[in-house]
């Protein structure tokens, strides 16, 4: 029981460092500015139609690959100092042990990714105010956005949401609550995957290497979109190897296409997370560790 409490103390100590970290402020400020811009078209349409938008816009934000890339590059910035060695590390190890320390860091990545996902969704809701009302249905505004009336309509109101037929496809397969919960869950798991990937790699290399590898997976999301749809070349099988792309429900299997099913995405992310947890715990117990300054 003491080890569990100590692991959570290590985790909580990392969150306390956010108060004095300019990098953390920059990350969430960028996130706020990005969400404000992305929701601009929705706010404008709701105001023009004098209608309220329902709180189910978030699942359509990942429909543009660039949106996902921005969200996860910001998350990489948040985790770029993994594996979070500082001057407290020797004292924590002497008192609680390396195992407790590494479990605390893993918990931090899990909960920090959860906070990042939750704040992203809350910003999406916040910037839709005051034209926001609760409903278990998609609502007329989102229905209108899923079936743009003209090119001018799309350019004016679809600023970074509902690319191509993503809106109507997702709406036909999921309920609003399902789409939102699955998107949030996938975004959280993908964030944990990137954080643990950086943590595990940086235990054996300089901290920049982990960030570069994580950035590769983020860029792969954009490349997968280009590769699968550009120049008439259809190869959706590439999405099986692009975990970040799975946050966009439109990139998952619908009807009889060749894209990965939702169960595959959830299972693979969980297995990847488990793998990097095992690698991280084993590496910390075996490795000579040098204390590094915070980035």
mmCIF file of C-alpha atoms in Angstrom:
data_model
loop_
_atom_site.group_PDB
_atom_site.id
_atom_site.type_symbol
_atom_site.label_atom_id
_atom_site.label_comp_id
_atom_site.label_asym_id
_atom_site.label_seq_id
_atom_site.Cartn_x
_atom_site.Cartn_y
_atom_site.Cartn_z
ATOM 1 C CA UNK A 1 0.000 0.000 0.000
ATOM 2 C CA UNK A 2 2.866 2.369 0.794
ATOM 3 C CA UNK A 3 4.366 1.733 -2.641
ATOM 4 C CA UNK A 4 1.087 2.616 -4.337
ATOM 5 C CA UNK A 5 0.819 5.848 -2.350
ATOM 6 C CA UNK A 6 4.432 6.749 -3.089
ATOM 7 C CA UNK A 7 3.913 6.100 -6.807
ATOM 8 C CA UNK A 8 0.956 8.483 -6.811
ATOM 9 C CA UNK A 9 3.056 11.041 -4.906
ATOM 10 C CA UNK A 10 5.701 10.858 -7.645
ATOM 11 C CA UNK A 11 2.946 11.324 -10.211
ATOM 12 C CA UNK A 12 1.454 14.254 -8.315
ATOM 13 C CA UNK A 13 4.865 15.886 -7.941
ATOM 14 C CA UNK A 14 5.178 16.000 -11.739
ATOM 15 C CA UNK A 15 1.835 17.786 -11.964
ATOM 16 C CA UNK A 16 2.981 20.304 -9.335
ATOM 17 C CA UNK A 17 5.861 21.223 -11.645
ATOM 18 C CA UNK A 18 3.324 22.498 -14.184
ATOM 19 C CA UNK A 19 2.853 25.598 -12.036
ATOM 20 C CA UNK A 20 6.408 26.772 -12.717
ATOM 21 C CA UNK A 21 6.804 25.390 -16.244
ATOM 22 C CA UNK A 22 6.516 27.936 -19.088
ATOM 23 C CA UNK A 23 6.410 25.005 -21.518
ATOM 24 C CA UNK A 24 3.188 23.717 -19.976
ATOM 25 C CA UNK A 25 1.609 27.169 -20.177
ATOM 26 C CA UNK A 26 2.597 27.408 -23.843
ATOM 27 C CA UNK A 27 1.111 23.969 -24.600
ATOM 28 C CA UNK A 28 -2.306 24.764 -23.155
ATOM 29 C CA UNK A 29 -2.295 28.285 -24.576
ATOM 30 C CA UNK A 30 -1.634 26.847 -28.041
ATOM 31 C CA UNK A 31 -4.397 24.318 -27.454
ATOM 32 C CA UNK A 32 -6.843 27.085 -26.530
ATOM 33 C CA UNK A 33 -5.958 29.199 -29.584
ATOM 34 C CA UNK A 34 -6.261 26.174 -31.864
ATOM 35 C CA UNK A 35 -9.666 25.168 -30.511
ATOM 36 C CA UNK A 36 -10.910 28.739 -30.748
ATOM 37 C CA UNK A 37 -9.972 28.851 -34.436
ATOM 38 C CA UNK A 38 -11.381 25.387 -35.207
ATOM 39 C CA UNK A 39 -14.767 26.168 -33.674
ATOM 40 C CA UNK A 40 -15.087 29.563 -35.386
ATOM 41 C CA UNK A 41 -17.164 28.244 -38.290
ATOM 42 C CA UNK A 42 -19.510 26.361 -35.981
ATOM 43 C CA UNK A 43 -20.079 29.452 -33.860
ATOM 44 C CA UNK A 44 -20.740 31.529 -36.966
ATOM 45 C CA UNK A 45 -23.250 29.022 -38.363
ATOM 46 C CA UNK A 46 -25.076 28.695 -35.036
ATOM 47 C CA UNK A 47 -25.317 32.488 -34.778
ATOM 48 C CA UNK A 48 -26.445 32.872 -38.392
ATOM 49 C CA UNK A 49 -29.155 30.239 -38.013
ATOM 50 C CA UNK A 50 -30.077 31.360 -34.486
ATOM 51 C CA UNK A 51 -29.782 27.740 -33.373
ATOM 52 C CA UNK A 52 -27.818 25.991 -30.657
ATOM 53 C CA UNK A 53 -25.079 23.488 -31.367
ATOM 54 C CA UNK A 54 -25.038 20.227 -29.440
ATOM 55 C CA UNK A 55 -21.917 19.156 -27.472
ATOM 56 C CA UNK A 56 -20.944 16.530 -30.052
ATOM 57 C CA UNK A 57 -18.689 18.571 -32.356
ATOM 58 C CA UNK A 58 -15.443 17.125 -31.007
ATOM 59 C CA UNK A 59 -15.479 13.780 -32.927
ATOM 60 C CA UNK A 60 -15.304 15.714 -36.213
ATOM 61 C CA UNK A 61 -12.276 17.844 -35.373
ATOM 62 C CA UNK A 62 -9.842 14.930 -36.081
ATOM 63 C CA UNK A 63 -11.384 14.507 -39.554
ATOM 64 C CA UNK A 64 -8.648 16.805 -40.879
ATOM 65 C CA UNK A 65 -5.246 15.133 -40.545
ATOM 66 C CA UNK A 66 -3.595 18.476 -39.886
ATOM 67 C CA UNK A 67 -5.790 18.980 -36.823
ATOM 68 C CA UNK A 68 -4.573 15.722 -35.308
ATOM 69 C CA UNK A 69 -0.973 16.612 -36.110
ATOM 70 C CA UNK A 70 -1.277 19.952 -34.295
ATOM 71 C CA UNK A 71 -2.922 18.334 -31.262
ATOM 72 C CA UNK A 72 -0.236 15.686 -30.930
ATOM 73 C CA UNK A 73 2.734 17.922 -31.670
ATOM 74 C CA UNK A 74 1.553 20.003 -28.718
ATOM 75 C CA UNK A 75 1.377 16.819 -26.620
ATOM 76 C CA UNK A 76 4.927 15.906 -27.677
ATOM 77 C CA UNK A 77 6.008 19.317 -26.419
ATOM 78 C CA UNK A 78 4.350 18.537 -23.084
ATOM 79 C CA UNK A 79 6.233 15.218 -22.776
ATOM 80 C CA UNK A 80 9.482 16.264 -24.455
ATOM 81 C CA UNK A 81 11.503 16.074 -21.211
ATOM 82 C CA UNK A 82 10.653 12.388 -20.658
ATOM 83 C CA UNK A 83 11.831 10.393 -18.723
ATOM 84 C CA UNK A 84 11.568 13.335 -16.296
ATOM 85 C CA UNK A 85 14.889 12.952 -14.475
ATOM 86 C CA UNK A 86 15.586 15.850 -12.132
ATOM 87 C CA UNK A 87 17.480 16.613 -8.939
ATOM 88 C CA UNK A 88 14.819 14.812 -6.890
ATOM 89 C CA UNK A 89 15.378 11.487 -8.647
ATOM 90 C CA UNK A 90 18.268 10.217 -6.441
ATOM 91 C CA UNK A 91 16.360 10.982 -3.234
ATOM 92 C CA UNK A 92 13.148 9.370 -4.442
ATOM 93 C CA UNK A 93 15.045 6.241 -5.479
ATOM 94 C CA UNK A 94 16.826 6.010 -2.143
ATOM 95 C CA UNK A 95 13.594 6.334 -0.183
ATOM 96 C CA UNK A 96 11.069 4.538 -2.398
ATOM 97 C CA UNK A 97 13.076 2.619 -4.983
ATOM 98 C CA UNK A 98 13.344 2.734 -8.746
ATOM 99 C CA UNK A 99 10.235 0.645 -9.286
ATOM 100 C CA UNK A 100 8.045 3.117 -7.405
ATOM 101 C CA UNK A 101 9.642 6.012 -9.277
ATOM 102 C CA UNK A 102 9.048 4.539 -12.747
ATOM 103 C CA UNK A 103 5.470 3.538 -11.877
ATOM 104 C CA UNK A 104 4.905 7.133 -10.759
ATOM 105 C CA UNK A 105 6.215 8.430 -14.086
ATOM 106 C CA UNK A 106 3.987 6.018 -16.011
ATOM 107 C CA UNK A 107 0.985 7.151 -13.974
ATOM 108 C CA UNK A 108 1.923 10.735 -14.760
ATOM 109 C CA UNK A 109 1.927 10.046 -18.510
ATOM 110 C CA UNK A 110 -1.439 8.291 -18.238
ATOM 111 C CA UNK A 111 -3.092 11.069 -16.243
ATOM 112 C CA UNK A 112 -1.389 13.921 -18.115
ATOM 113 C CA UNK A 113 -2.723 12.499 -21.376
ATOM 114 C CA UNK A 114 -6.163 12.248 -19.760
ATOM 115 C CA UNK A 115 -5.994 15.886 -18.631
ATOM 116 C CA UNK A 116 -4.854 16.984 -22.097
ATOM 117 C CA UNK A 117 -7.747 15.102 -23.732
ATOM 118 C CA UNK A 118 -10.301 16.442 -21.265
ATOM 119 C CA UNK A 119 -9.074 20.034 -21.631
ATOM 120 C CA UNK A 120 -9.225 19.722 -25.436
ATOM 121 C CA UNK A 121 -12.873 18.684 -25.202
ATOM 122 C CA UNK A 122 -13.698 21.369 -22.632
ATOM 123 C CA UNK A 123 -12.153 24.057 -24.850
ATOM 124 C CA UNK A 124 -14.289 22.763 -27.720
ATOM 125 C CA UNK A 125 -17.412 23.219 -25.594
ATOM 126 C CA UNK A 126 -16.302 26.511 -24.070
ATOM 127 C CA UNK A 127 -15.720 28.210 -27.405
ATOM 128 C CA UNK A 128 -19.127 27.098 -28.694
ATOM 129 C CA UNK A 129 -20.785 29.202 -25.993
ATOM 130 C CA UNK A 130 -23.268 30.854 -25.827
ATOM 131 C CA UNK A 131 -24.757 28.872 -28.758
ATOM 132 C CA UNK A 132 -24.550 25.539 -26.959
ATOM 133 C CA UNK A 133 -27.356 23.346 -25.642
ATOM 134 C CA UNK A 134 -27.535 19.750 -24.539
ATOM 135 C CA UNK A 135 -29.283 17.122 -26.617
ATOM 136 C CA UNK A 136 -28.817 13.403 -27.108
ATOM 137 C CA UNK A 137 -29.201 13.894 -30.866
ATOM 138 C CA UNK A 138 -26.695 15.402 -33.294
ATOM 139 C CA UNK A 139 -28.771 18.554 -33.703
ATOM 140 C CA UNK A 140 -29.572 20.608 -36.797
ATOM 141 C CA UNK A 141 -26.287 22.535 -36.868
ATOM 142 C CA UNK A 142 -24.091 19.436 -37.022
ATOM 143 C CA UNK A 143 -26.470 17.853 -39.548
ATOM 144 C CA UNK A 144 -26.142 20.933 -41.749
ATOM 145 C CA UNK A 145 -22.368 20.830 -41.436
ATOM 146 C CA UNK A 146 -22.257 17.160 -42.431
ATOM 147 C CA UNK A 147 -24.059 17.947 -45.713
ATOM 148 C CA UNK A 148 -22.639 21.286 -46.932
ATOM 149 C CA UNK A 149 -25.009 23.075 -49.275
ATOM 150 C CA UNK A 150 -22.307 24.640 -51.414
ATOM 151 C CA UNK A 151 -18.590 25.283 -51.709
ATOM 152 C CA UNK A 152 -19.076 28.743 -50.214
ATOM 153 C CA UNK A 153 -20.927 27.190 -47.260
ATOM 154 C CA UNK A 154 -18.022 24.796 -46.647
ATOM 155 C CA UNK A 155 -15.402 27.551 -46.870
ATOM 156 C CA UNK A 156 -17.353 29.794 -44.508
ATOM 157 C CA UNK A 157 -18.515 27.372 -41.838
ATOM 158 C CA UNK A 158 -16.411 24.192 -42.051
ATOM 159 C CA UNK A 159 -13.130 25.665 -40.810
ATOM 160 C CA UNK A 160 -11.209 22.513 -40.075
ATOM 161 C CA UNK A 161 -14.089 20.137 -39.280
ATOM 162 C CA UNK A 162 -15.940 17.422 -41.201
ATOM 163 C CA UNK A 163 -13.547 16.846 -44.080
ATOM 164 C CA UNK A 164 -15.074 15.169 -47.129
ATOM 165 C CA UNK A 165 -17.908 12.798 -46.101
ATOM 166 C CA UNK A 166 -16.528 12.150 -42.616
ATOM 167 C CA UNK A 167 -19.442 13.826 -40.871
ATOM 168 C CA UNK A 168 -22.277 11.912 -42.477
ATOM 169 C CA UNK A 169 -20.317 8.636 -42.303
ATOM 170 C CA UNK A 170 -19.684 8.938 -38.573
ATOM 171 C CA UNK A 171 -23.254 10.049 -37.914
ATOM 172 C CA UNK A 172 -24.638 7.033 -39.761
ATOM 173 C CA UNK A 173 -22.573 4.547 -37.762
ATOM 174 C CA UNK A 174 -22.407 6.011 -34.238
ATOM 175 C CA UNK A 175 -24.735 7.762 -31.853
ATOM 176 C CA UNK A 176 -23.494 11.194 -30.682
ATOM 177 C CA UNK A 177 -22.495 9.831 -27.274
ATOM 178 C CA UNK A 178 -20.708 6.818 -28.793
ATOM 179 C CA UNK A 179 -18.773 8.936 -31.275
ATOM 180 C CA UNK A 180 -17.675 11.395 -28.595
ATOM 181 C CA UNK A 181 -16.667 8.752 -26.045
ATOM 182 C CA UNK A 182 -14.793 6.636 -28.588
ATOM 183 C CA UNK A 183 -12.959 9.696 -29.941
ATOM 184 C CA UNK A 184 -11.964 10.821 -26.445
ATOM 185 C CA UNK A 185 -10.884 7.283 -25.503
ATOM 186 C CA UNK A 186 -8.791 6.864 -28.653
ATOM 187 C CA UNK A 187 -7.236 10.310 -28.222
ATOM 188 C CA UNK A 188 -6.331 9.476 -24.617
ATOM 189 C CA UNK A 189 -4.830 6.091 -25.496
ATOM 190 C CA UNK A 190 -2.886 7.537 -28.445
ATOM 191 C CA UNK A 191 -1.486 10.208 -26.130
ATOM 192 C CA UNK A 192 -0.393 7.565 -23.610
ATOM 193 C CA UNK A 193 1.218 5.606 -26.443
ATOM 194 C CA UNK A 194 3.259 8.625 -27.577
ATOM 195 C CA UNK A 195 4.267 9.543 -24.030
ATOM 196 C CA UNK A 196 5.417 6.027 -23.130
ATOM 197 C CA UNK A 197 7.163 5.683 -26.489
ATOM 198 C CA UNK A 198 9.185 8.819 -25.749
ATOM 199 C CA UNK A 199 9.819 7.678 -22.181
ATOM 200 C CA UNK A 200 11.107 4.239 -23.225
ATOM 201 C CA UNK A 201 13.283 5.519 -26.071
ATOM 202 C CA UNK A 202 14.798 8.370 -24.074
ATOM 203 C CA UNK A 203 15.909 5.925 -21.393
ATOM 204 C CA UNK A 204 18.391 4.588 -23.965
ATOM 205 C CA UNK A 205 19.083 7.717 -26.017
ATOM 206 C CA UNK A 206 19.085 11.479 -25.745
ATOM 207 C CA UNK A 207 15.724 13.117 -25.116
ATOM 208 C CA UNK A 208 15.535 14.475 -28.648
ATOM 209 C CA UNK A 209 15.430 10.969 -30.125
ATOM 210 C CA UNK A 210 12.173 10.085 -28.391
ATOM 211 C CA UNK A 211 10.562 13.292 -29.611
ATOM 212 C CA UNK A 212 11.689 12.585 -33.177
ATOM 213 C CA UNK A 213 10.258 9.059 -33.138
ATOM 214 C CA UNK A 214 6.983 10.329 -31.693
ATOM 215 C CA UNK A 215 6.914 13.053 -34.358
ATOM 216 C CA UNK A 216 7.346 10.344 -37.001
ATOM 217 C CA UNK A 217 4.095 8.692 -35.900
ATOM 218 C CA UNK A 218 2.320 12.051 -35.941
ATOM 219 C CA UNK A 219 3.569 12.815 -39.455
ATOM 220 C CA UNK A 220 2.655 9.265 -40.497
ATOM 221 C CA UNK A 221 -0.969 10.200 -39.850
ATOM 222 C CA UNK A 222 -0.773 12.925 -42.507
ATOM 223 C CA UNK A 223 1.205 10.698 -44.865
ATOM 224 C CA UNK A 224 -1.410 7.941 -44.479
ATOM 225 C CA UNK A 225 -4.099 10.366 -45.615
ATOM 226 C CA UNK A 226 -2.052 11.451 -48.652
ATOM 227 C CA UNK A 227 -1.013 7.902 -49.482
ATOM 228 C CA UNK A 228 -4.520 6.469 -49.263
ATOM 229 C CA UNK A 229 -6.369 9.169 -51.166
ATOM 230 C CA UNK A 230 -3.911 11.182 -53.223
ATOM 231 C CA UNK A 231 -3.755 10.955 -56.989
ATOM 232 C CA UNK A 232 -6.496 8.346 -57.096
ATOM 233 C CA UNK A 233 -4.330 5.737 -55.388
ATOM 234 C CA UNK A 234 -6.423 3.885 -52.836
ATOM 235 C CA UNK A 235 -4.498 2.019 -50.174
ATOM 236 C CA UNK A 236 -6.426 2.322 -46.877
ATOM 237 C CA UNK A 237 -4.477 -0.638 -45.467
ATOM 238 C CA UNK A 238 -1.793 1.869 -44.433
ATOM 239 C CA UNK A 239 -4.102 2.968 -41.612
ATOM 240 C CA UNK A 240 -3.387 -0.350 -39.874
ATOM 241 C CA UNK A 241 0.109 1.018 -39.129
ATOM 242 C CA UNK A 242 -0.808 4.586 -38.143
ATOM 243 C CA UNK A 243 -2.048 4.682 -34.513
ATOM 244 C CA UNK A 244 -2.616 8.443 -34.486
ATOM 245 C CA UNK A 245 -4.987 8.129 -37.463
ATOM 246 C CA UNK A 246 -7.339 5.959 -35.391
ATOM 247 C CA UNK A 247 -8.460 8.969 -33.356
ATOM 248 C CA UNK A 248 -10.439 9.967 -36.448
ATOM 249 C CA UNK A 249 -13.386 7.553 -36.498
ATOM 250 C CA UNK A 250 -13.729 8.111 -40.251
ATOM 251 C CA UNK A 251 -10.357 6.364 -40.692
ATOM 252 C CA UNK A 252 -11.732 3.192 -39.104
ATOM 253 C CA UNK A 253 -13.744 0.470 -40.765
ATOM 254 C CA UNK A 254 -17.151 1.464 -42.052
ATOM 255 C CA UNK A 255 -19.289 -1.018 -43.928
ATOM 256 C CA UNK A 256 -16.945 -3.148 -46.076
ATOM 257 C CA UNK A 257 -13.887 -0.925 -46.576
ATOM 258 C CA UNK A 258 -10.354 -2.143 -45.868
ATOM 259 C CA UNK A 259 -9.624 0.118 -42.911
ATOM 260 C CA UNK A 260 -8.957 -1.178 -39.396
ATOM 261 C CA UNK A 261 -12.017 -1.858 -37.201
ATOM 262 C CA UNK A 262 -12.534 -0.030 -33.933
ATOM 263 C CA UNK A 263 -11.741 -3.162 -31.913
ATOM 264 C CA UNK A 264 -8.377 -3.453 -33.685
ATOM 265 C CA UNK A 265 -7.526 0.177 -32.879
ATOM 266 C CA UNK A 266 -8.415 -0.132 -29.188
ATOM 267 C CA UNK A 267 -6.706 -3.509 -28.762
ATOM 268 C CA UNK A 268 -3.521 -2.475 -30.555
ATOM 269 C CA UNK A 269 -3.184 0.760 -28.583
ATOM 270 C CA UNK A 270 -3.641 -1.125 -25.300
ATOM 271 C CA UNK A 271 -1.038 -3.720 -26.318
ATOM 272 C CA UNK A 272 1.438 -1.010 -27.367
ATOM 273 C CA UNK A 273 0.923 0.773 -24.054
ATOM 274 C CA UNK A 274 1.465 -2.463 -22.126
ATOM 275 C CA UNK A 275 4.611 -3.198 -24.135
ATOM 276 C CA UNK A 276 6.183 0.198 -23.430
ATOM 277 C CA UNK A 277 5.236 -0.024 -19.743
ATOM 278 C CA UNK A 278 7.125 -3.330 -19.488
ATOM 279 C CA UNK A 279 10.107 -1.953 -21.434
ATOM 280 C CA UNK A 280 10.219 1.177 -19.284
ATOM 281 C CA UNK A 281 10.069 -0.673 -15.969
ATOM 282 C CA UNK A 282 12.756 -3.142 -17.041
ATOM 283 C CA UNK A 283 15.002 -0.402 -18.439
ATOM 284 C CA UNK A 284 14.862 1.760 -15.321
ATOM 285 C CA UNK A 285 15.723 -1.193 -13.090
ATOM 286 C CA UNK A 286 18.750 -2.090 -15.234
ATOM 287 C CA UNK A 287 20.111 1.255 -16.416
ATOM 288 C CA UNK A 288 22.644 3.645 -14.928
ATOM 289 C CA UNK A 289 20.738 6.927 -14.813
ATOM 290 C CA UNK A 290 22.115 10.441 -15.130
ATOM 291 C CA UNK A 291 20.165 13.366 -13.696
ATOM 292 C CA UNK A 292 19.291 15.857 -16.464
ATOM 293 C CA UNK A 293 18.044 19.464 -16.320
ATOM 294 C CA UNK A 294 14.419 20.150 -17.242
ATOM 295 C CA UNK A 295 13.792 21.338 -20.811
#
